[in-house]
Coordinates of C-alpha atoms in Angstrom, one line a residue:
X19 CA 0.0 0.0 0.0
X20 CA 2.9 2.4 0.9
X21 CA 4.4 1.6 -2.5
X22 CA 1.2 2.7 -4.2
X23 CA 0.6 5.7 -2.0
X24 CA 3.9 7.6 -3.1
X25 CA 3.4 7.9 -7.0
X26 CA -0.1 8.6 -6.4
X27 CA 1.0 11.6 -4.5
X28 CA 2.7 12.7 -6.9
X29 CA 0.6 12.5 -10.0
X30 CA -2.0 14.3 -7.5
X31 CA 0.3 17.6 -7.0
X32 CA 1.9 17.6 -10.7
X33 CA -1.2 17.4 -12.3
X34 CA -2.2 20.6 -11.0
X35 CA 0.7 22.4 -12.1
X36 CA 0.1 23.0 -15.8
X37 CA 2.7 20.8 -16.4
X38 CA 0.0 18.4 -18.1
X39 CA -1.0 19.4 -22.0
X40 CA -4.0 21.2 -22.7
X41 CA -4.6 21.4 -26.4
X42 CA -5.4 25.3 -27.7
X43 CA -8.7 25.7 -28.8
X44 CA -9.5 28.2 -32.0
X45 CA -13.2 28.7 -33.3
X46 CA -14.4 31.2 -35.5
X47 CA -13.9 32.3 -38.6
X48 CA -10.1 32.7 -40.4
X49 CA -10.3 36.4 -42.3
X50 CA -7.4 36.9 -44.3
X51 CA -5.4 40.2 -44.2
X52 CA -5.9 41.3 -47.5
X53 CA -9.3 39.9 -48.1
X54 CA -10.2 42.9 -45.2
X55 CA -7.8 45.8 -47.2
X56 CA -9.6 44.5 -50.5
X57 CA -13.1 45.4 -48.7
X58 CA -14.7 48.4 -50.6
X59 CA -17.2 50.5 -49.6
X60 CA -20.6 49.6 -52.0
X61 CA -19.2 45.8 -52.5
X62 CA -22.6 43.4 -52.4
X63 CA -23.2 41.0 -50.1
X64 CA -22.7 38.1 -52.4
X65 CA -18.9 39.7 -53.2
X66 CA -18.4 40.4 -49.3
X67 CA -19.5 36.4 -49.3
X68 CA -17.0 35.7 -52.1
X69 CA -14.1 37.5 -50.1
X70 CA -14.4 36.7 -47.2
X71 CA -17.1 34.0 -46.9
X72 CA -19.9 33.1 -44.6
X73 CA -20.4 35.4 -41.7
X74 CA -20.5 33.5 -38.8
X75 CA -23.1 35.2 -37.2
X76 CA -25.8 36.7 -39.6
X77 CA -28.6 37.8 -37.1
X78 CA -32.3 37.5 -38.6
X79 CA -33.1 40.4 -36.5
X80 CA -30.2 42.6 -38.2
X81 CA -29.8 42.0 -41.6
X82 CA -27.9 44.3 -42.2
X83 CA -24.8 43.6 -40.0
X84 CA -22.3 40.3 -40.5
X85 CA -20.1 39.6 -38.2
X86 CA -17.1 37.8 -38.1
X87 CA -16.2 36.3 -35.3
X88 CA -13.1 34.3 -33.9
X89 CA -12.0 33.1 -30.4
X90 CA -9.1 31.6 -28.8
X91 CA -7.8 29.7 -25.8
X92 CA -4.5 29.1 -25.3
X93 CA -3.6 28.7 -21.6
X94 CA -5.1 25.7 -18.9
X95 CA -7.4 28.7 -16.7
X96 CA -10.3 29.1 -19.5
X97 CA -8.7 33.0 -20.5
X98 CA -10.5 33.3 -23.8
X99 CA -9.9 36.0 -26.3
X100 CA -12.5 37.3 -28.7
X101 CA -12.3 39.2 -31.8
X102 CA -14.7 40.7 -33.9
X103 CA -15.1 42.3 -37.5
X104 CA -18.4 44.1 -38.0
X105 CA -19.5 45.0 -41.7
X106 CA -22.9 46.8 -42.1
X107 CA -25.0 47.0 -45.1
X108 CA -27.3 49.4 -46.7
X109 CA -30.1 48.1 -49.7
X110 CA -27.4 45.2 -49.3
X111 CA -24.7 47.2 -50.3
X112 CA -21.2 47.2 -47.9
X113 CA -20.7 51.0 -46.3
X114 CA -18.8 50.3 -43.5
X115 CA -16.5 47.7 -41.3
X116 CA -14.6 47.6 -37.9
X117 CA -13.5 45.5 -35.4
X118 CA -10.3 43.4 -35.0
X119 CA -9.4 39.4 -36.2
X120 CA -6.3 37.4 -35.9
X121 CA -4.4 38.6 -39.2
X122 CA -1.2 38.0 -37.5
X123 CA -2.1 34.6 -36.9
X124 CA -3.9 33.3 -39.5
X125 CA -0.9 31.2 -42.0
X126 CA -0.4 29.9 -38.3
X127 CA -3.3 28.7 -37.2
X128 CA -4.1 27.4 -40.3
X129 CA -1.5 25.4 -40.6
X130 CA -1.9 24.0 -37.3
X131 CA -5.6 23.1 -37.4
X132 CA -4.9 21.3 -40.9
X133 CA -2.8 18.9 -38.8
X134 CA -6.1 18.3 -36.8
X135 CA -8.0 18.0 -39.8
X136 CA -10.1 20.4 -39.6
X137 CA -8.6 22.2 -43.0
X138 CA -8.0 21.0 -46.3
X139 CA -5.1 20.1 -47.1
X140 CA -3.3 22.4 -50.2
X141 CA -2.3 20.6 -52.9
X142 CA 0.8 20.4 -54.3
X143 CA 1.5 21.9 -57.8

């Protein structure tokens, strides 16, 4: 029993530590950099769509706001960090956009979720 009670020890005080792996977690959409500096003011929605794609929130009560949203976690306490593009529409024409994304990020995250899967893969030439 003493043999036993040792290692169980301490497993019980490293795993709470952070010393154990918790996977990142990334959900939203990607927006690419120069899909957003390509945005023009009087754009339709079906060329916004073509840019950038699918909003991922497209709010029946608001049809005249998309909004692109992206969040991720990185560390083991639950810290999540949101971002945001807004584009508004009038007659379903593009006037305006703000917010913030993960430009910086995005070759690098998608390279990582297509390890996962959750990408396609490119293909080679």
């Amino acid at each position: 029993m003493r043999r036993l009670l040792a290692p169980l020890l301490v497993a019980g005080i490293l795993s709470g530590c952070g010393i154990v792996y918790k996977q990142p977690i990334y959900q939203g959409s990607l927006v690419e950099p120069e899909a957003v500096e390509q945005l023009q003011a009087g754009m339709s929605k079906q060329q916004v769509v073509g840019l950038l794609g699918t909003p991922s929130i497209a709010d029946p009560f608001h049809h005249q706001r998309w909004d692109y949203t992206a969040t991720q976690r990185n560390n083991r306490r639950g810290h999540t960090e949101i971002k945001n593009l807004t584009l508004w529409f009038d007659s379903d024409r593009l006037t305006r956009w703000d917010g913030e994304y993960f430009p910086e990020q995005n070759e690098e995250l998608a390279a990582e979720m297509r390890k996962f899967g959750n990408l396609p893969r490119e293909r080679r030439r």
